[in-house]
Short mmCIF file of N, CA and C in Angstrom, two decimals:
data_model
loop_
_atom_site.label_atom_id
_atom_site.label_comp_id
_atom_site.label_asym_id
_atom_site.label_seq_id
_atom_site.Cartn_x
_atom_site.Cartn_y
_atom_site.Cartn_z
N UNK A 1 12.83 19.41 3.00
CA UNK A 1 12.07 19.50 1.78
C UNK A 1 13.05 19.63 0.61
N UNK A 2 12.90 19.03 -0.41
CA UNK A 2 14.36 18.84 -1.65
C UNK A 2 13.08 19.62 -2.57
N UNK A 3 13.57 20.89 -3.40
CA UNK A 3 13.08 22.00 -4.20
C UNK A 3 14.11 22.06 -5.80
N UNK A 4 13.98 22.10 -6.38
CA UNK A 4 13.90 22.19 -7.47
C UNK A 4 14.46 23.95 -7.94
N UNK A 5 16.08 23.79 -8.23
CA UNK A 5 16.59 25.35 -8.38
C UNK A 5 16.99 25.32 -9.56
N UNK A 6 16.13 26.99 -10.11
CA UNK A 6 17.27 26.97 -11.64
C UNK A 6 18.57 27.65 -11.42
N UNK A 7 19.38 27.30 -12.44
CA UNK A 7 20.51 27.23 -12.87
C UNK A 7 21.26 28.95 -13.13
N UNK A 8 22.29 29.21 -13.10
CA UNK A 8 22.80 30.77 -13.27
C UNK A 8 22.58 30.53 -14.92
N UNK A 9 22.86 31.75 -15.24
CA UNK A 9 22.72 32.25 -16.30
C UNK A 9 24.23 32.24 -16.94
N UNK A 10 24.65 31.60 -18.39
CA UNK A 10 24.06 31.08 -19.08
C UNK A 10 23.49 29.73 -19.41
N UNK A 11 23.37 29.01 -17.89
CA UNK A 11 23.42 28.03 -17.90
C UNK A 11 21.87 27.48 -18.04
N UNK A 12 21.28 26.36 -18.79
CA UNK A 12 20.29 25.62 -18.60
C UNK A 12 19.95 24.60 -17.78
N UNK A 13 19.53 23.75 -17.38
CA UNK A 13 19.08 22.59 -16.49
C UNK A 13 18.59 21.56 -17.15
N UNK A 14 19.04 20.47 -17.18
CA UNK A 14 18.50 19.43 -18.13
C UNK A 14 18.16 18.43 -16.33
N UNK A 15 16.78 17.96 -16.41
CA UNK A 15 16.36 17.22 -15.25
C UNK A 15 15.88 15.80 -16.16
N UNK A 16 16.47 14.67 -16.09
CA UNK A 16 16.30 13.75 -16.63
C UNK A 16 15.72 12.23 -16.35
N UNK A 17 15.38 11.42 -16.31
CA UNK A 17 15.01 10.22 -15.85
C UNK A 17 14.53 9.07 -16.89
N UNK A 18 15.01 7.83 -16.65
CA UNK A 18 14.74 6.78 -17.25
C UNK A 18 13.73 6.05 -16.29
N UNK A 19 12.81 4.98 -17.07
CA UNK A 19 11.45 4.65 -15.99
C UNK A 19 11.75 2.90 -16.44
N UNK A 20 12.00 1.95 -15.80
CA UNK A 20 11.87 0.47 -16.54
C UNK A 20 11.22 -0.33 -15.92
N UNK A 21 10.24 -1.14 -16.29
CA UNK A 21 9.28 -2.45 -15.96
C UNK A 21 9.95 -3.56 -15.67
N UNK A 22 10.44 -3.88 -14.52
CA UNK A 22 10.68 -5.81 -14.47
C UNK A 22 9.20 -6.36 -14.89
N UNK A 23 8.41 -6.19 -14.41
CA UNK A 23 7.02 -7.10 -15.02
C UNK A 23 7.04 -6.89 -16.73
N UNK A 24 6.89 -5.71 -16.92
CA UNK A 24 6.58 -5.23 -18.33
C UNK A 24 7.71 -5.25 -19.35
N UNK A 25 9.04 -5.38 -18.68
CA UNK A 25 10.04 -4.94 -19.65
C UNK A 25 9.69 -3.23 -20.54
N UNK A 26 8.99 -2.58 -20.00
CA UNK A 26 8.28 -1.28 -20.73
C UNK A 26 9.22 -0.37 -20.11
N UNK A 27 10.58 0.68 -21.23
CA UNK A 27 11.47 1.53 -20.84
C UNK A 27 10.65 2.78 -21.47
N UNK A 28 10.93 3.85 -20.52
CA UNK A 28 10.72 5.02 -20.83
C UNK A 28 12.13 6.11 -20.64
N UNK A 29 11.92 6.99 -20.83
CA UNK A 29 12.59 8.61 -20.93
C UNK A 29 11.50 9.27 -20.69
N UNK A 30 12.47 10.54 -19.84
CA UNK A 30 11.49 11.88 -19.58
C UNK A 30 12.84 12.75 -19.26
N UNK A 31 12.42 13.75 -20.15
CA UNK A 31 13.07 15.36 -19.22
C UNK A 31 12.70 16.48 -19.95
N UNK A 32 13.00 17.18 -18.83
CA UNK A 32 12.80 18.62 -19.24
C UNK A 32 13.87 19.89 -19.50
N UNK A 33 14.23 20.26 -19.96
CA UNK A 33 14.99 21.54 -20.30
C UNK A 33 14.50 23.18 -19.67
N UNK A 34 15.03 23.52 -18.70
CA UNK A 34 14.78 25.15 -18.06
C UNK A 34 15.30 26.03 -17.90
N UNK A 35 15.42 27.12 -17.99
CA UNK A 35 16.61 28.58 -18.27
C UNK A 35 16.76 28.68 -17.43
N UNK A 36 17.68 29.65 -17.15
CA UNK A 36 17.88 30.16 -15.67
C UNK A 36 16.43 31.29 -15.10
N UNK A 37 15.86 31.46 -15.61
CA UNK A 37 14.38 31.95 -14.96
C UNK A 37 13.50 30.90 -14.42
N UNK A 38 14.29 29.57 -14.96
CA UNK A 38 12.81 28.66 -14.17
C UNK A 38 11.82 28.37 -15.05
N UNK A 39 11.95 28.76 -16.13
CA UNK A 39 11.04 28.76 -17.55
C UNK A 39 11.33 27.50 -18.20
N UNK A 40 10.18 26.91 -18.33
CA UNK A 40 10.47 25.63 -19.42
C UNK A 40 10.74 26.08 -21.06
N UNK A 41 12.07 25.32 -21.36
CA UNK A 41 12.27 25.50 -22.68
C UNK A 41 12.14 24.29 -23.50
N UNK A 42 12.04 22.95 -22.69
CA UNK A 42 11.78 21.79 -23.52
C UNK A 42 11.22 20.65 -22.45
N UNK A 43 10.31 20.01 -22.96
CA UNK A 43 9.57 18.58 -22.25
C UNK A 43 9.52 17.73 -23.28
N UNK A 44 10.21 16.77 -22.69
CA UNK A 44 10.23 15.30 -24.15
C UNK A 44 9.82 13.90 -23.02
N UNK A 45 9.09 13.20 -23.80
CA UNK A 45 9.24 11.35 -22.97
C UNK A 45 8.96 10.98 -24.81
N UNK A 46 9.21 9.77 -24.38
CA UNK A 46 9.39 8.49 -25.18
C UNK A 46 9.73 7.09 -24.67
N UNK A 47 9.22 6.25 -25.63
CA UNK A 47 9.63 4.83 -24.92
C UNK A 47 11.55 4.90 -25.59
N UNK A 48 11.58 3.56 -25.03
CA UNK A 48 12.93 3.71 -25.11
C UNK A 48 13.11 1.47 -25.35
N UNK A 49 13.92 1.11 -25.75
CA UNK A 49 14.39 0.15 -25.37
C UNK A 49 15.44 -0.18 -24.70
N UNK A 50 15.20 -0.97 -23.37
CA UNK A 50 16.42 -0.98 -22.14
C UNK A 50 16.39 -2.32 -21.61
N UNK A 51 17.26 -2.69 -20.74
CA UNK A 51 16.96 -3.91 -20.01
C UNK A 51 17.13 -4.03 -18.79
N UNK A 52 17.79 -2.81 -17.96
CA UNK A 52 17.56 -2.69 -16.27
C UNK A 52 17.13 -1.20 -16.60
N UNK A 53 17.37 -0.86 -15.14
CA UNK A 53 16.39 0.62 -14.77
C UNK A 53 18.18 1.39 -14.84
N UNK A 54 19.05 0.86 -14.78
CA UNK A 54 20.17 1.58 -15.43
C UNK A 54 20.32 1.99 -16.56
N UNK A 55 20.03 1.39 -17.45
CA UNK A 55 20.15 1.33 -18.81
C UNK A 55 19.51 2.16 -19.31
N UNK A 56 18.13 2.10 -18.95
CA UNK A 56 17.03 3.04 -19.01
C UNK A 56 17.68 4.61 -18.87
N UNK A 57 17.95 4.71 -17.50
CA UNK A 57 18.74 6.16 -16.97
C UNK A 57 19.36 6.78 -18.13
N UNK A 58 20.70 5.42 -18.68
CA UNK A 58 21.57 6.16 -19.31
C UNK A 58 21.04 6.53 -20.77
N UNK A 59 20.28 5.54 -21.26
CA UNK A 59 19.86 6.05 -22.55
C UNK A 59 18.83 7.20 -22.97
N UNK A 60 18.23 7.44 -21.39
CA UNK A 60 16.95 8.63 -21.13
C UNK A 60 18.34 10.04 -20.85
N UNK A 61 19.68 9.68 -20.50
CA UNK A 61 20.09 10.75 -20.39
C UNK A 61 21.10 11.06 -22.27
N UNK A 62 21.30 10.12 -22.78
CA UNK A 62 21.68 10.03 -24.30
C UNK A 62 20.26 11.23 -25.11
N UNK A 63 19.21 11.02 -24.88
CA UNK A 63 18.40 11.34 -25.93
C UNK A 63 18.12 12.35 -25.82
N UNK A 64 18.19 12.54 -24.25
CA UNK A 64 17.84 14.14 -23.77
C UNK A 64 18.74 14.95 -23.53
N UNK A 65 19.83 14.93 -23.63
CA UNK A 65 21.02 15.56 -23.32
C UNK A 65 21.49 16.17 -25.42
N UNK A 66 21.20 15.26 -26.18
CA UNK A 66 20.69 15.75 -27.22
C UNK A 66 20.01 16.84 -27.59
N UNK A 67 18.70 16.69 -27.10
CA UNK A 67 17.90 17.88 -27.27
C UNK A 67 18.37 19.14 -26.38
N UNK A 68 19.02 18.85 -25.61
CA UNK A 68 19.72 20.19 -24.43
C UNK A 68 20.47 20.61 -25.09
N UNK A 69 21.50 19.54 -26.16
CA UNK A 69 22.14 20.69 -26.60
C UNK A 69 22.06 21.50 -27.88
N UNK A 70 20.63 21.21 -28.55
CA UNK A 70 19.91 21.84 -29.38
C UNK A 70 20.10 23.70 -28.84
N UNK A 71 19.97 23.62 -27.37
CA UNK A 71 19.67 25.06 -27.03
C UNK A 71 20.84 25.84 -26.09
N UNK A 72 21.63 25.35 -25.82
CA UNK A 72 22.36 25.70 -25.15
C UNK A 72 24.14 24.73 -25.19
N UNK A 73 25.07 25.62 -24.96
CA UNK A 73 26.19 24.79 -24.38
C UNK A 73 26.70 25.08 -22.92
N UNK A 74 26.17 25.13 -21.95
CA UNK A 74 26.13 25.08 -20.49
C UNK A 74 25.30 24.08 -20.16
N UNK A 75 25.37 23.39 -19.76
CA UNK A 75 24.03 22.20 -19.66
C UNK A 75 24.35 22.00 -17.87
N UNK A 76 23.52 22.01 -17.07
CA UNK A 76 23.76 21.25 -15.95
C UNK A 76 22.71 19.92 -16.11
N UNK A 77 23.20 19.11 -15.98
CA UNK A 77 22.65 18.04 -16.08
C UNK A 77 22.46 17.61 -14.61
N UNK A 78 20.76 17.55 -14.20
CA UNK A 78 20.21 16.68 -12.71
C UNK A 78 19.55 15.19 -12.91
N UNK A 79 20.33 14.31 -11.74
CA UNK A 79 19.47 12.97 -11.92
C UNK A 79 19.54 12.05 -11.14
N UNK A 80 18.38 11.70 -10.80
CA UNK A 80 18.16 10.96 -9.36
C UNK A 80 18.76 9.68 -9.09
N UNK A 81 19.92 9.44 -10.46
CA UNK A 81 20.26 8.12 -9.94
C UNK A 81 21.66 8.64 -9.54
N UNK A 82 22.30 8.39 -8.16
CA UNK A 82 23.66 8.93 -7.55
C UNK A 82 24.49 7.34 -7.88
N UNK A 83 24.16 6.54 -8.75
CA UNK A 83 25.06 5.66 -9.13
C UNK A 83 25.42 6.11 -10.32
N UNK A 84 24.56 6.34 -10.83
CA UNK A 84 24.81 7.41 -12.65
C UNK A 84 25.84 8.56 -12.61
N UNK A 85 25.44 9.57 -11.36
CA UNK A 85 26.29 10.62 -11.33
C UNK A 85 28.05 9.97 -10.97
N UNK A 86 27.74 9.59 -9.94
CA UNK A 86 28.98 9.11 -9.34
C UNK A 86 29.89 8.65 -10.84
N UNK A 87 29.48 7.69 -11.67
CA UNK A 87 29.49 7.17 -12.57
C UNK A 87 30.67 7.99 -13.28
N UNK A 88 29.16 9.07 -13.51
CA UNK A 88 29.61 10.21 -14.50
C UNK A 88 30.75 11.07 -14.18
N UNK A 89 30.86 11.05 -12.97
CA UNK A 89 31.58 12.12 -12.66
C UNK A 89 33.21 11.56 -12.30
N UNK A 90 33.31 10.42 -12.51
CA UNK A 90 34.40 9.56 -12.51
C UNK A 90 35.25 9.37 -13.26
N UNK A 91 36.22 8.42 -13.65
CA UNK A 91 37.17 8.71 -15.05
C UNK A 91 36.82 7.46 -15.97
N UNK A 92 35.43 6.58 -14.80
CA UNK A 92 35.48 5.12 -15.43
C UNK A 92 34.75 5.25 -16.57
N UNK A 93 34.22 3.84 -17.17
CA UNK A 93 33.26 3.47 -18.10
C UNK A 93 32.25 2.50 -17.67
N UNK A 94 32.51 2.11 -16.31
CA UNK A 94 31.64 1.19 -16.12
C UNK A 94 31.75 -0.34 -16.39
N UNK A 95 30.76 -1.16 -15.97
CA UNK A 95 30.48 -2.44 -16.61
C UNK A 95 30.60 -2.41 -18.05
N UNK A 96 31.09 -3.72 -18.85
CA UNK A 96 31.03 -3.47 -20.22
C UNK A 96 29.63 -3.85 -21.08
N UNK A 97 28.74 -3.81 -20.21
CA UNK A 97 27.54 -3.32 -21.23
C UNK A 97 27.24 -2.16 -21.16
N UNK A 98 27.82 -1.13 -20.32
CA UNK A 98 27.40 0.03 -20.75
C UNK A 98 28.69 1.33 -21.20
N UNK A 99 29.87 0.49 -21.08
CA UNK A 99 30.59 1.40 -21.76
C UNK A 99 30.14 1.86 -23.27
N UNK A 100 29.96 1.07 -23.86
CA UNK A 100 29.37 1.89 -25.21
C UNK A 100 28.67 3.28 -25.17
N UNK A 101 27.67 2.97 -24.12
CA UNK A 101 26.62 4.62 -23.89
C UNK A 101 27.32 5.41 -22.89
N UNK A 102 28.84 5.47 -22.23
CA UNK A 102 29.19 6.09 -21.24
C UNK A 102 29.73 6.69 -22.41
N UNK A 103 31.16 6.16 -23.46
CA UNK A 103 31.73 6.54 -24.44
C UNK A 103 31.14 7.79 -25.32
N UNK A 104 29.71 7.71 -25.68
CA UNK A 104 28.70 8.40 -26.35
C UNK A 104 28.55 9.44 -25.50
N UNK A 105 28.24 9.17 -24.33
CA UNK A 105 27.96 10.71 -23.30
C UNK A 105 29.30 11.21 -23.05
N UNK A 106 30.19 10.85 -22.96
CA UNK A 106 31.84 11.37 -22.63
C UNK A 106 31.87 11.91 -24.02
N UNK A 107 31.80 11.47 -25.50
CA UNK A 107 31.89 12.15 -27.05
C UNK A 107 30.90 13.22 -26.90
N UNK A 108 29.85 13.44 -26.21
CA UNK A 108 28.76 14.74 -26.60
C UNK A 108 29.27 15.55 -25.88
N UNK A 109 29.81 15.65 -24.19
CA UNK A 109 30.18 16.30 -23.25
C UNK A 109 31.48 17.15 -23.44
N UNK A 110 32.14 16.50 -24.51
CA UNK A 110 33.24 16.84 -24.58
C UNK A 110 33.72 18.49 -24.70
N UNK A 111 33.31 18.63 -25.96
CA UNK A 111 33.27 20.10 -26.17
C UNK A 111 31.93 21.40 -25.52
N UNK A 112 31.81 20.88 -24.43
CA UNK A 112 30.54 21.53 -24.05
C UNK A 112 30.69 21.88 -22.52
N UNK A 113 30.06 22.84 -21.65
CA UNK A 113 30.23 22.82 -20.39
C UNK A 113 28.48 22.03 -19.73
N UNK A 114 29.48 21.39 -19.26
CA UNK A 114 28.81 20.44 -18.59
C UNK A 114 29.08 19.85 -17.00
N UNK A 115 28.05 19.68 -16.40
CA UNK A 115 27.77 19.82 -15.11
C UNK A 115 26.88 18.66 -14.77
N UNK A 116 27.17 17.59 -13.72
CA UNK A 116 26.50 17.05 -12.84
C UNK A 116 25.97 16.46 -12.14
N UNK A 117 24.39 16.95 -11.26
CA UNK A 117 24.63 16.66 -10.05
C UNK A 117 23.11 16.07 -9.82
N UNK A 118 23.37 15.35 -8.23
CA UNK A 118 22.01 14.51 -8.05
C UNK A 118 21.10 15.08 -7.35
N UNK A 119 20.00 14.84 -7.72
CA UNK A 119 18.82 15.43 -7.18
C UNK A 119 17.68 14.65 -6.51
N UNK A 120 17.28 14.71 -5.34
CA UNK A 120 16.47 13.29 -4.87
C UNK A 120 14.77 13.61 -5.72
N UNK A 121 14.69 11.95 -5.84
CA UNK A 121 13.58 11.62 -6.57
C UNK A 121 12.39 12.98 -6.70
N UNK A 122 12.36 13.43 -5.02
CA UNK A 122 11.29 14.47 -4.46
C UNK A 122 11.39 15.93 -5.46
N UNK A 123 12.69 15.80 -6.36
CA UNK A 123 12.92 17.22 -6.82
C UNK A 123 12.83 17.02 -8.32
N UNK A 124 13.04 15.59 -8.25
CA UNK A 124 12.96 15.58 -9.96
C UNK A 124 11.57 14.42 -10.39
N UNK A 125 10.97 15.03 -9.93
CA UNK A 125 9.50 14.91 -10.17
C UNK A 125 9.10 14.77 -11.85
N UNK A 126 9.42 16.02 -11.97
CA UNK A 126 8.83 16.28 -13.40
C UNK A 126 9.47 14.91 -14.75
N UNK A 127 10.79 14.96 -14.50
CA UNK A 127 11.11 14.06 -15.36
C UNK A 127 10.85 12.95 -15.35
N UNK A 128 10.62 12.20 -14.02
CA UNK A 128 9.95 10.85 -13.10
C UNK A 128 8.74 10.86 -13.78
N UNK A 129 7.96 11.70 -13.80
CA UNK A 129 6.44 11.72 -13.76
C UNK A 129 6.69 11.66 -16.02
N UNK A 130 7.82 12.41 -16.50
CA UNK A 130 7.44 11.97 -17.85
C UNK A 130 7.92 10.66 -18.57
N UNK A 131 9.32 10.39 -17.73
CA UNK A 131 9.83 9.07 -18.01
C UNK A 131 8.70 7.98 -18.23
N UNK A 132 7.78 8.10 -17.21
CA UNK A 132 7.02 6.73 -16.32
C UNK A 132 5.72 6.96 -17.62
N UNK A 133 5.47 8.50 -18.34
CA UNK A 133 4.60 8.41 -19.51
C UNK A 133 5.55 7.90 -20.88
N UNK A 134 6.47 7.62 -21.09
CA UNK A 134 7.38 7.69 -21.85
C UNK A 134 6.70 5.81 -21.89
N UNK A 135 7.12 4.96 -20.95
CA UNK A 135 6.88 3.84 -21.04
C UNK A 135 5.82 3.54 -21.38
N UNK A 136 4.73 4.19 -20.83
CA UNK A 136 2.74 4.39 -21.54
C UNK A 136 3.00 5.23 -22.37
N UNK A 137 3.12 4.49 -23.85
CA UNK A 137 3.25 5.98 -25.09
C UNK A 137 1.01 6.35 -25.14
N UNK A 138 1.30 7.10 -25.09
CA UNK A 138 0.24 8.50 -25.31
C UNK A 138 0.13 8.99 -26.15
N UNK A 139 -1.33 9.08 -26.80
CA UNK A 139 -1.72 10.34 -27.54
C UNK A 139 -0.76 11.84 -27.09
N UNK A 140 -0.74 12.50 -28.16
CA UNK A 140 -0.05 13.78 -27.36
C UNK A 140 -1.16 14.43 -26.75
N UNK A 141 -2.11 14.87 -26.92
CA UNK A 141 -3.77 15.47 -26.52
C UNK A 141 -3.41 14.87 -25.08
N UNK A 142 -4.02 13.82 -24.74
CA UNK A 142 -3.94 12.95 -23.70
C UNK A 142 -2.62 13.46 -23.10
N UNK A 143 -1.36 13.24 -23.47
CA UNK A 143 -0.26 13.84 -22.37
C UNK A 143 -0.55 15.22 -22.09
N UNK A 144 -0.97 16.14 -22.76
CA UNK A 144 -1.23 17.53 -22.75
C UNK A 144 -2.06 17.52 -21.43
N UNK A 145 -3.01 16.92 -21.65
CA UNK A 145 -4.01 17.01 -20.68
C UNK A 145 -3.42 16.62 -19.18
N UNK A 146 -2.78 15.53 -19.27
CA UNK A 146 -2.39 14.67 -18.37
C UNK A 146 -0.97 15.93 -17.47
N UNK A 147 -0.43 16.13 -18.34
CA UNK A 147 0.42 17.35 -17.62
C UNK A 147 0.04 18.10 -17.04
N UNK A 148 -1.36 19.03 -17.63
CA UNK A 148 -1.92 19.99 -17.51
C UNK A 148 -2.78 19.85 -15.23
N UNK A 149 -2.96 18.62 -15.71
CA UNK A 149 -4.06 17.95 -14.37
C UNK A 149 -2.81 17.34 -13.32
N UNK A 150 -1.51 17.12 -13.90
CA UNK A 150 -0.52 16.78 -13.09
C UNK A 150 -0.88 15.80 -12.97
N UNK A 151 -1.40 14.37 -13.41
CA UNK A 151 -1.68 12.91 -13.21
C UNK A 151 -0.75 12.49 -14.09
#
């Protein structure tokens, strides 16, 4: 069973995910921000413009890794893509369509403690489940609700 752990103290948890349509071309973002109690301190989705389900990832981890560090400089950053982490956790940049947004996450990371690691799909639910609303933009009422009922 893959569970969902918060983070030591002073550290936060940023759980992140990008959502992309081959039929639809429709990119989303989702994540959430949690203390080390397990307490939500931030839930964001939005659409996004992307053109694979990579792209998606990295720019859902650009926007939200932003707002993480609105609240904290410990960030562990979780995310279900282990090509992203690997990625990340490497000295590369990648293919050159996405060095530009590796460059950008290597410039935010820099001065910050930062962390991380992959989490299977089963654990990062929450951000999956807002990414995939991120691509269906929503009333906020309607996402409220929709969170609330877990659909």
């Amino acid at each position: 069973m893959v569970l969902w752990h918060p983070p030591d103290a002073p550290w936060v948890k940023l759980n992140t995910d990008g959502a992309f349509s081959t039929s639809t071309l429709a990119a989303g973002e989702g994540g959430l921000v949690r203390g080390s109690d397990g307490g939500l301190l931030r839930a964001f989705c939005a659409p996004i413009a992307a053109s694979s389900s990579f792209e998606a990832e990295l720019l859902a981890l650009i926007r939200d890794l932003e707002m993480a560090m609105e609240l904290s400089t410990h960030i562990w950053i979780e995310l279900d893509s282990a090509a992203l982490v690997r990625l990340l956790s490497s000295r590369h940049f990648g293919s050159a369509d996405f060095r530009h947004h590796m460059a950008l996450i290597r410039s935010m990371t820099a001065q910050r403690h930062v962390r991380f690691s992959h989490i299977y799909r089963e654990g990062n639910r929450a951000a999956d489940f807002l990414a995939g609303r991120g691509s269906r933009p929503l009333s906020l009422h309607i996402l409220i609700q929709s969170l609330r009922l877990g659909t």
